[in-house]
mmCIF file of C-alpha atoms and ligand atoms in Angstrom:
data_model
loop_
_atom_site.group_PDB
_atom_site.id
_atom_site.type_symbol
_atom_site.label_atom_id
_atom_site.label_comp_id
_atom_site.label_asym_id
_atom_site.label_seq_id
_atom_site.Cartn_x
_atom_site.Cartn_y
_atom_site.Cartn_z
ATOM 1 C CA UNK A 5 -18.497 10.335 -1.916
ATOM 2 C CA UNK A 6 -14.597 10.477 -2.638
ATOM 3 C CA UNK A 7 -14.336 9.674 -6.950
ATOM 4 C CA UNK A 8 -12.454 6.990 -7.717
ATOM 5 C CA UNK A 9 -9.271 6.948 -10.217
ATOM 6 C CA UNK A 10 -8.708 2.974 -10.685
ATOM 7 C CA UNK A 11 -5.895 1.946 -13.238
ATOM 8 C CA UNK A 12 -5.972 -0.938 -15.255
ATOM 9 C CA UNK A 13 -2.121 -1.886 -15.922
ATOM 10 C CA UNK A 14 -3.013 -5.475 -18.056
ATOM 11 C CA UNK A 15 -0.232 -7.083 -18.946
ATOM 12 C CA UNK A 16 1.947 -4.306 -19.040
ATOM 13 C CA UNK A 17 5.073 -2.375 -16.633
ATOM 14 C CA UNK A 18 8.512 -3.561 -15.582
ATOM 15 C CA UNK A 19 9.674 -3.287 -12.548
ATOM 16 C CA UNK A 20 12.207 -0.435 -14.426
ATOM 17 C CA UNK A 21 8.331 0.912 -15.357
ATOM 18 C CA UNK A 22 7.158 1.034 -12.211
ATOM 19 C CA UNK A 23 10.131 2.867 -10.779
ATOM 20 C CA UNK A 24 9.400 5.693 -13.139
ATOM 21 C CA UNK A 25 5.741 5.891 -12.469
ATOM 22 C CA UNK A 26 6.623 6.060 -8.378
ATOM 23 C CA UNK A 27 9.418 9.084 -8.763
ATOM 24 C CA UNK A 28 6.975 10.632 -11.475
ATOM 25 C CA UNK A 29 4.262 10.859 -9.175
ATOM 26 C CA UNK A 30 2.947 13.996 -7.942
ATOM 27 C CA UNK A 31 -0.566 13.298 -5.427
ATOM 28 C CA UNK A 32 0.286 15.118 -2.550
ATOM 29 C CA UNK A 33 -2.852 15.005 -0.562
ATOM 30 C CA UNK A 34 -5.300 13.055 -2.599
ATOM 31 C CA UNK A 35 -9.120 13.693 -2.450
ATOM 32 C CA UNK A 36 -9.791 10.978 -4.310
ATOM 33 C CA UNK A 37 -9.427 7.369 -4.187
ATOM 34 C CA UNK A 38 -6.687 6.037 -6.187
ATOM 35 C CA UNK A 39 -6.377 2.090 -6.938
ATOM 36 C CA UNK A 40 -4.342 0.671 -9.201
ATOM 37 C CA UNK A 41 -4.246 -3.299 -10.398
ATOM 38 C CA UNK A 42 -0.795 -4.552 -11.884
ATOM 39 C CA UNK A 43 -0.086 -7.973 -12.584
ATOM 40 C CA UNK A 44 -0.818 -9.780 -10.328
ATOM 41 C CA UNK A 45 2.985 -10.852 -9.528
ATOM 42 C CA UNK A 46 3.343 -7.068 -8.818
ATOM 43 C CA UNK A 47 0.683 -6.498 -6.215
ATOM 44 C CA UNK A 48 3.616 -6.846 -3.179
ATOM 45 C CA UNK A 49 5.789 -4.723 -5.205
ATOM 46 C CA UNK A 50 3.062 -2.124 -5.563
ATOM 47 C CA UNK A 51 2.147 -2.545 -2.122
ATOM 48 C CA UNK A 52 5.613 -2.266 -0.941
ATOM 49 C CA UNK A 53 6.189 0.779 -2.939
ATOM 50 C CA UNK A 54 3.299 2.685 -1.566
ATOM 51 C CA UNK A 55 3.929 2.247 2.118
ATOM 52 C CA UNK A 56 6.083 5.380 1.508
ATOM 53 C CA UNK A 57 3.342 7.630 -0.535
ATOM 54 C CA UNK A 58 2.304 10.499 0.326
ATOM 55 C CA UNK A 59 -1.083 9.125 -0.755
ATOM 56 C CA UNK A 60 -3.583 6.392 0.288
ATOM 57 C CA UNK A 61 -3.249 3.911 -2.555
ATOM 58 C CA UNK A 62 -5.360 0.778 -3.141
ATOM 59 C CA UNK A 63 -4.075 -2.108 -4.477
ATOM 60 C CA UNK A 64 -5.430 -4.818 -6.665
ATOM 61 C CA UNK A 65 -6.034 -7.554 -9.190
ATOM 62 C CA UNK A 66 -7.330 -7.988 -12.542
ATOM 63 C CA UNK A 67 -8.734 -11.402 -12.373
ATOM 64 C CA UNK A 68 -9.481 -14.296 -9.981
ATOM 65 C CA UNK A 69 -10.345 -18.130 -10.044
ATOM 66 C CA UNK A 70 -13.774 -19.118 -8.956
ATOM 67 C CA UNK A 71 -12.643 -21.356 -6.642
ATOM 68 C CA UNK A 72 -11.438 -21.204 -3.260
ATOM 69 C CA UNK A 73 -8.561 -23.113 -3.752
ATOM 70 C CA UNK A 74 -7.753 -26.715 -5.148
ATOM 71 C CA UNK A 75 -6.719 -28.091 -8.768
ATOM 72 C CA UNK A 76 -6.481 -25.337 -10.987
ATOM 73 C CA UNK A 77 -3.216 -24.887 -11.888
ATOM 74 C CA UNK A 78 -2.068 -21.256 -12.977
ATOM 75 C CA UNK A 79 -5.128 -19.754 -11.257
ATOM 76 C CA UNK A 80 -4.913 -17.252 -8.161
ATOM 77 C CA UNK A 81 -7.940 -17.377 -5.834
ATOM 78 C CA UNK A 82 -9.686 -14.316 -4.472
ATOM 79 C CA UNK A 83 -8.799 -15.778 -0.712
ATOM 80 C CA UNK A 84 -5.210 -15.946 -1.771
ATOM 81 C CA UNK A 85 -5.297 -12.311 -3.043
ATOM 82 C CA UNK A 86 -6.956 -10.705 0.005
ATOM 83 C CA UNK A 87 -4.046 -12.926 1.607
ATOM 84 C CA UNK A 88 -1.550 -10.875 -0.428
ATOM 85 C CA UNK A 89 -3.139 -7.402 0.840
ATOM 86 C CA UNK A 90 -4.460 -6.709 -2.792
ATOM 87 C CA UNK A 91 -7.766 -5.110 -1.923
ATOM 88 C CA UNK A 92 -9.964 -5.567 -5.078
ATOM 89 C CA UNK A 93 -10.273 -7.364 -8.198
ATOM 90 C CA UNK A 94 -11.788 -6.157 -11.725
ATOM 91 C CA UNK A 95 -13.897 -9.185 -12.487
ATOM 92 C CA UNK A 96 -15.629 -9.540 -15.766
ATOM 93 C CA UNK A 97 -13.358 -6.824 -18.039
ATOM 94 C CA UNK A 98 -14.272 -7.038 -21.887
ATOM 95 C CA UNK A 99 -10.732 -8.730 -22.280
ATOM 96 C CA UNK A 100 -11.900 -11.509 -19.982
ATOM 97 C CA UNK A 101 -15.202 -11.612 -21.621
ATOM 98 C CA UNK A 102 -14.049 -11.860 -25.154
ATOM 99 C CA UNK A 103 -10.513 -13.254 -25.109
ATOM 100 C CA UNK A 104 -11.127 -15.919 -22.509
ATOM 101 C CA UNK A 105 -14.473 -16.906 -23.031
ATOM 102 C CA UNK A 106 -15.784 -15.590 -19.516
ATOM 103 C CA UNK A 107 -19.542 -15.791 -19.986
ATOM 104 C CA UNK A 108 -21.823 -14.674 -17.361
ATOM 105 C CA UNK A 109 -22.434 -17.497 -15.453
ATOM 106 C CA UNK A 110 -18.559 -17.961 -14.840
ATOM 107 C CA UNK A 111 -18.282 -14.112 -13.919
ATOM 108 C CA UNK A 112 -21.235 -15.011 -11.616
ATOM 109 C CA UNK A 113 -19.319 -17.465 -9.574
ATOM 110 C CA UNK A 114 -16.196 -14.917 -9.773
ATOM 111 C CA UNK A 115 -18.391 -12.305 -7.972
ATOM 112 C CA UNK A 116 -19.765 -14.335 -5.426
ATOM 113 C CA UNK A 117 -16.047 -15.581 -4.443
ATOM 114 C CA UNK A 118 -14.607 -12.642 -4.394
ATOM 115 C CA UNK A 119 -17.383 -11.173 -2.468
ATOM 116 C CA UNK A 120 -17.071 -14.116 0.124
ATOM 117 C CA UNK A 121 -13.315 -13.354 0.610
ATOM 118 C CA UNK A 122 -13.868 -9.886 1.818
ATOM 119 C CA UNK A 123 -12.553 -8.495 -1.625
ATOM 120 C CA UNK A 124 -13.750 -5.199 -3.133
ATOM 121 C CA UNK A 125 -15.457 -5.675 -6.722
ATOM 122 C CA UNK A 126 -15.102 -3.892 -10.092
ATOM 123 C CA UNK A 127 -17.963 -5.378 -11.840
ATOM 124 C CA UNK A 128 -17.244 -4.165 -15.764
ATOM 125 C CA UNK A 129 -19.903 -4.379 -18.041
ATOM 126 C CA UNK A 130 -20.485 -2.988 -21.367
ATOM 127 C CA UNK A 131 -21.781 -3.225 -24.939
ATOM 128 C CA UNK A 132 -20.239 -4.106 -28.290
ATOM 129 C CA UNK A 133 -20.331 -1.514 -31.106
ATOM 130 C CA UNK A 134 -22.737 -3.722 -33.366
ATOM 131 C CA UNK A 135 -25.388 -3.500 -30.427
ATOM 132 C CA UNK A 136 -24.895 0.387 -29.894
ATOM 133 C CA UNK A 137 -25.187 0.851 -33.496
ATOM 134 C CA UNK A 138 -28.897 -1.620 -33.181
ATOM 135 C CA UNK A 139 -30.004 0.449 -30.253
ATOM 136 C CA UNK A 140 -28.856 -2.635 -28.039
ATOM 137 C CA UNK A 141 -27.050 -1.024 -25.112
ATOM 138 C CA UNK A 142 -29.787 -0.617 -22.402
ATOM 139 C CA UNK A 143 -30.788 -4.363 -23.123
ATOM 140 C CA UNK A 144 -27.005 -5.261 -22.824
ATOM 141 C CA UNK A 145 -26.612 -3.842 -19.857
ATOM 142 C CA UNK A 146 -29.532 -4.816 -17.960
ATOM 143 C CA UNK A 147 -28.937 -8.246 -19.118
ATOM 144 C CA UNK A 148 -25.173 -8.302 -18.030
ATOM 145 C CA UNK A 149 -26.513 -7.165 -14.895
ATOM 146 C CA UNK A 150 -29.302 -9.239 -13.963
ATOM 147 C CA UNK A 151 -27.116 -12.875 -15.090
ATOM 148 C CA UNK A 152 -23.561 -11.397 -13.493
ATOM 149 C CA UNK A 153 -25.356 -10.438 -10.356
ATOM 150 C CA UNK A 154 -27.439 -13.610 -9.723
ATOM 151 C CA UNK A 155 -27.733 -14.286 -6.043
ATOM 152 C CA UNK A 156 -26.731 -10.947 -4.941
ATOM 153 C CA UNK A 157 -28.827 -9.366 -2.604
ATOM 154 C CA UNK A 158 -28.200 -6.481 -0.056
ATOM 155 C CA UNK A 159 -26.539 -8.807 2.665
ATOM 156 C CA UNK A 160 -24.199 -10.000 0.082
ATOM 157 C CA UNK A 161 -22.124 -7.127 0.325
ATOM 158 C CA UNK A 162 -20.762 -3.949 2.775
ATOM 159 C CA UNK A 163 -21.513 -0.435 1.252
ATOM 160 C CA UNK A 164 -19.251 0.752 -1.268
ATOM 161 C CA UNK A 165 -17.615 -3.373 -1.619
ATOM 162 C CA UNK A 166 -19.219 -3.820 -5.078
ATOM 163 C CA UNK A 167 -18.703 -1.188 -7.990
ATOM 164 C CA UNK A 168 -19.938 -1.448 -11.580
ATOM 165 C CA UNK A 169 -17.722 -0.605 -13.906
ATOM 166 C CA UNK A 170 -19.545 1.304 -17.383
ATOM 167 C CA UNK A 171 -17.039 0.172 -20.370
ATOM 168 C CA UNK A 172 -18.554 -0.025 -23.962
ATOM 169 C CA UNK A 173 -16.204 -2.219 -25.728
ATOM 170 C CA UNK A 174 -15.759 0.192 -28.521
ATOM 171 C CA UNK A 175 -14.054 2.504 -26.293
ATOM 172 C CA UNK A 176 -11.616 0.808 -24.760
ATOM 173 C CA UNK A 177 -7.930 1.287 -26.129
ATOM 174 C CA UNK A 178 -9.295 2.650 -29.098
ATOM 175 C CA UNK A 179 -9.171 6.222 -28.064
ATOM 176 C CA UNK A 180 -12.753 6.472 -28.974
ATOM 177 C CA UNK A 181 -14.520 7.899 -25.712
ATOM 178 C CA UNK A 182 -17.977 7.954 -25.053
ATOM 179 C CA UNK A 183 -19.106 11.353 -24.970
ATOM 180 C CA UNK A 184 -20.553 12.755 -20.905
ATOM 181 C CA UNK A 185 -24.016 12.993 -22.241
ATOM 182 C CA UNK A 186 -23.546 8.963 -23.695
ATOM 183 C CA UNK A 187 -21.542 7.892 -20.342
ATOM 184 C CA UNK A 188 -24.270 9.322 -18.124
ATOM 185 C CA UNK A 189 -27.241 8.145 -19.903
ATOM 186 C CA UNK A 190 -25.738 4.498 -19.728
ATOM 187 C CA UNK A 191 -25.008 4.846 -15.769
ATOM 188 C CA UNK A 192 -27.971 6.694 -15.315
ATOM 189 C CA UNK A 193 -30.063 3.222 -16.271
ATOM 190 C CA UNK A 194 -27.385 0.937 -14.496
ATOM 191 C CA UNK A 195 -28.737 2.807 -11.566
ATOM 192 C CA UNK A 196 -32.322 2.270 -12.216
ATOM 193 C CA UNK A 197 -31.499 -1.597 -13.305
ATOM 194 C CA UNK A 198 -29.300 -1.985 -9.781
ATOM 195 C CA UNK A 199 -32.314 -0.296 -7.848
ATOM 196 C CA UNK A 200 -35.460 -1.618 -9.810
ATOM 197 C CA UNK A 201 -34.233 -5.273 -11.142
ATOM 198 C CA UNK A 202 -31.868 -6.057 -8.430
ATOM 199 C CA UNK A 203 -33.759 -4.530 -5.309
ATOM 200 C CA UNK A 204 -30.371 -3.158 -4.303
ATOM 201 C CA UNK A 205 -31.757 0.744 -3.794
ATOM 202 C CA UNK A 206 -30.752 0.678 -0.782
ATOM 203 C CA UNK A 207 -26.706 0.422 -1.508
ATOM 204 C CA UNK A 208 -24.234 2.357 -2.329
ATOM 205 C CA UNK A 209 -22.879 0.802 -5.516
ATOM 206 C CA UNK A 210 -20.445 3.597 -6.828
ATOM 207 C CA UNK A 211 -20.221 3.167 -10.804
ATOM 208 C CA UNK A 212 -16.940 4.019 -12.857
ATOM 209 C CA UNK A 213 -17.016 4.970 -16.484
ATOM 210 C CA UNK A 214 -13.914 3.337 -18.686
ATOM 211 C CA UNK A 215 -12.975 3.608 -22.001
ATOM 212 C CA UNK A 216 -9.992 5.857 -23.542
ATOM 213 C CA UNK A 217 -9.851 8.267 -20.394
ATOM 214 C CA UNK A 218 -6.991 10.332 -20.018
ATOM 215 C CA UNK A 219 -6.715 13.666 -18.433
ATOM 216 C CA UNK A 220 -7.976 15.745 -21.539
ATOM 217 C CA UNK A 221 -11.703 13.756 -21.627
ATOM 218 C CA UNK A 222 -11.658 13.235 -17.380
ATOM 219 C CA UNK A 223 -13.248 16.219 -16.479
ATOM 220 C CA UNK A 224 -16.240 16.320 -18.491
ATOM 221 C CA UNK A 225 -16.864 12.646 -17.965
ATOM 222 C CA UNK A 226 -16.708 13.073 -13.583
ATOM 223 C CA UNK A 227 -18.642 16.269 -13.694
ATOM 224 C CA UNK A 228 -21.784 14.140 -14.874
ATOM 225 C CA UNK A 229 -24.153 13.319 -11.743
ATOM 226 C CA UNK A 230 -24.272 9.396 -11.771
ATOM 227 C CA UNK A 231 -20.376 8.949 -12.879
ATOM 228 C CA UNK A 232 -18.463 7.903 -9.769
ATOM 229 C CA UNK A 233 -15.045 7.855 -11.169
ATOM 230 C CA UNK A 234 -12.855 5.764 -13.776
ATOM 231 C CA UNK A 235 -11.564 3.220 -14.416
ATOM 232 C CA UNK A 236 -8.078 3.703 -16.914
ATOM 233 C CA UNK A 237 -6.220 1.639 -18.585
ATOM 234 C CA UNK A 238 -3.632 3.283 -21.262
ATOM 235 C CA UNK A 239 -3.346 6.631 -19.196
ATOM 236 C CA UNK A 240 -2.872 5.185 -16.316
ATOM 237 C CA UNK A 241 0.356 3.799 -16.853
ATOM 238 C CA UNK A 242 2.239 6.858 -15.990
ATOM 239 C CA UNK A 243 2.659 8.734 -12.787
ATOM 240 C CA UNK A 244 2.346 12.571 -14.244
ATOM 241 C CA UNK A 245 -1.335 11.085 -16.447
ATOM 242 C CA UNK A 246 -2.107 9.170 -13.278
ATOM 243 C CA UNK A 247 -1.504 12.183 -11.289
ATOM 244 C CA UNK A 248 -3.582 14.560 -13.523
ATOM 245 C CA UNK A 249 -6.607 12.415 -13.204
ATOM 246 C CA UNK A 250 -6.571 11.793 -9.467
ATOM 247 C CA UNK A 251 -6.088 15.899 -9.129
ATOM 248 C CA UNK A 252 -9.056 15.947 -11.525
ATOM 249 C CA UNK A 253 -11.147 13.455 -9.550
ATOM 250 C CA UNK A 254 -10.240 15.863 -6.348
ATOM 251 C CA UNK A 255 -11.579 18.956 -7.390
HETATM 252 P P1 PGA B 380 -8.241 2.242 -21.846
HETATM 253 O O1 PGA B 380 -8.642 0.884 -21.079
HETATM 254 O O2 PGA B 380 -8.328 3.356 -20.819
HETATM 255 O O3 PGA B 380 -6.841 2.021 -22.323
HETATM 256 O O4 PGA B 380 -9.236 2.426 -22.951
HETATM 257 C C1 PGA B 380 -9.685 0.873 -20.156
HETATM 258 C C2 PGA B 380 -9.870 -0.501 -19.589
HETATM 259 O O5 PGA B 380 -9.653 -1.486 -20.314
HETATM 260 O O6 PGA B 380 -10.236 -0.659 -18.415
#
């Protein structure tokens, strides 16, 4: 399986930004997969833009409504991104989670609209520091797992349409990175939880570890066997850190 290099841009890049990070580019051939989701008012731009890369590269969204479509004002559905040509959404990030109140049972719904749509997932999921520090995180996990999954079954998805991303709270933007030998041992039970719990064995369900990576940390944390790729928000912001990690994530 190709690893994946997904950036995260949140709220951030100008179109002046995103200029920059197109000329500073340097994937030639890329072995890897390389998505990135901008604001959403971006995703044509960014779509636009990489008609004339060298380089197959995904494009996305951060967030979606649970709805289909209707009365929500301010809220983009997953139907009308797939309309767009964005080709997968992040749902559940820690931001989400903790800023906007997203509790499971919201992220739920997300999933299974997204799902519907014919969208590509990035299921994040990950632990606070308090319940690391209480020997918390395997509960966490399987927990986050077994309510933001509800309903999903092996039909409810093609192979490789649903990834989980791995992103302990603590880690992300802080600088703080897990170390490989933390990273794998947390993917190595969202494997057993996704196989066991979820009867979804049978799937391939690639996961992505995120959390401070940059191209100094990358290749210890994609060397480790049940690490599928990453998912970057800070480094991935520029073209020459974007570029290190997807050469990384080709080797
Ligand atoms: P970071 O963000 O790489 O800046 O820590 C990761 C994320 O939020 O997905």
């Amino acid at each position: 399986m190709k690893k994946y290099i997904v950036g995260n841009w949140k709220m951030n890049q100008t179109l002046a930004n995103i200029d920059d990070f197109f000329s500073s580019l340097k994937i030639k051939d890329s072995k890897c997969e390389a998505w990135i989701a901008p604001q959403t008012l971006h995703v044509a731009e960014l779509l636009k833009r990489s008609e004339g890369a060298p380089f197959n590269l995904e494009v996305g969204v951060q967030n979606i409504c649970e709805h289909e479509s209707g009365a929500f004002t301010g809220e983009t559905s997953a139907v009308t991104a797939k309309d767009l040509g964005a080709g997968f959404t992040l749902v559940g990030h820690s931001e989400r989670r903790s800023l906007y109140n997203e509790d499971d049972d919201l992220l739920n719904k997300k999933l299974h609209s997204a799902l519907k749509s014919g969208l590509t997932v990035i299921f994040c999921i990950g632990e606070q520091l308090i319940e690391r520090q209480n020997g918390m995180t395997n509960a966490v996990l399987k927990n986050q797992l077994i309510e933001g999954l509800e309903g999903i079954n092996a039909n409810s998805f093609n192979d490789g349409q649903l990834l989980i991303a791995y992103e302990p709270v603590w880690a992300i933007g802080t600088g703080e990175v897990a170390t490989p030998e933390q990273a794998q041992e947390a993917h190595a039970h969202i494997r057993a939880v996704l196989a066991v719990e979820l009867r979804l064995e049978n799937k391939t369900i690639p996961l992505l570890y995120g959390g401070s990576v940059k191209p100094s940390n990358a290749a210890g944390l994609l060397s480790q066997k049940d690490i599928d790729g990453a998912l970057v928000g800070g480094a991935s912001l520029k073209g020459e850190d974007f570029s290190k990690l997807c050469e990384i994530a080709s080797l």
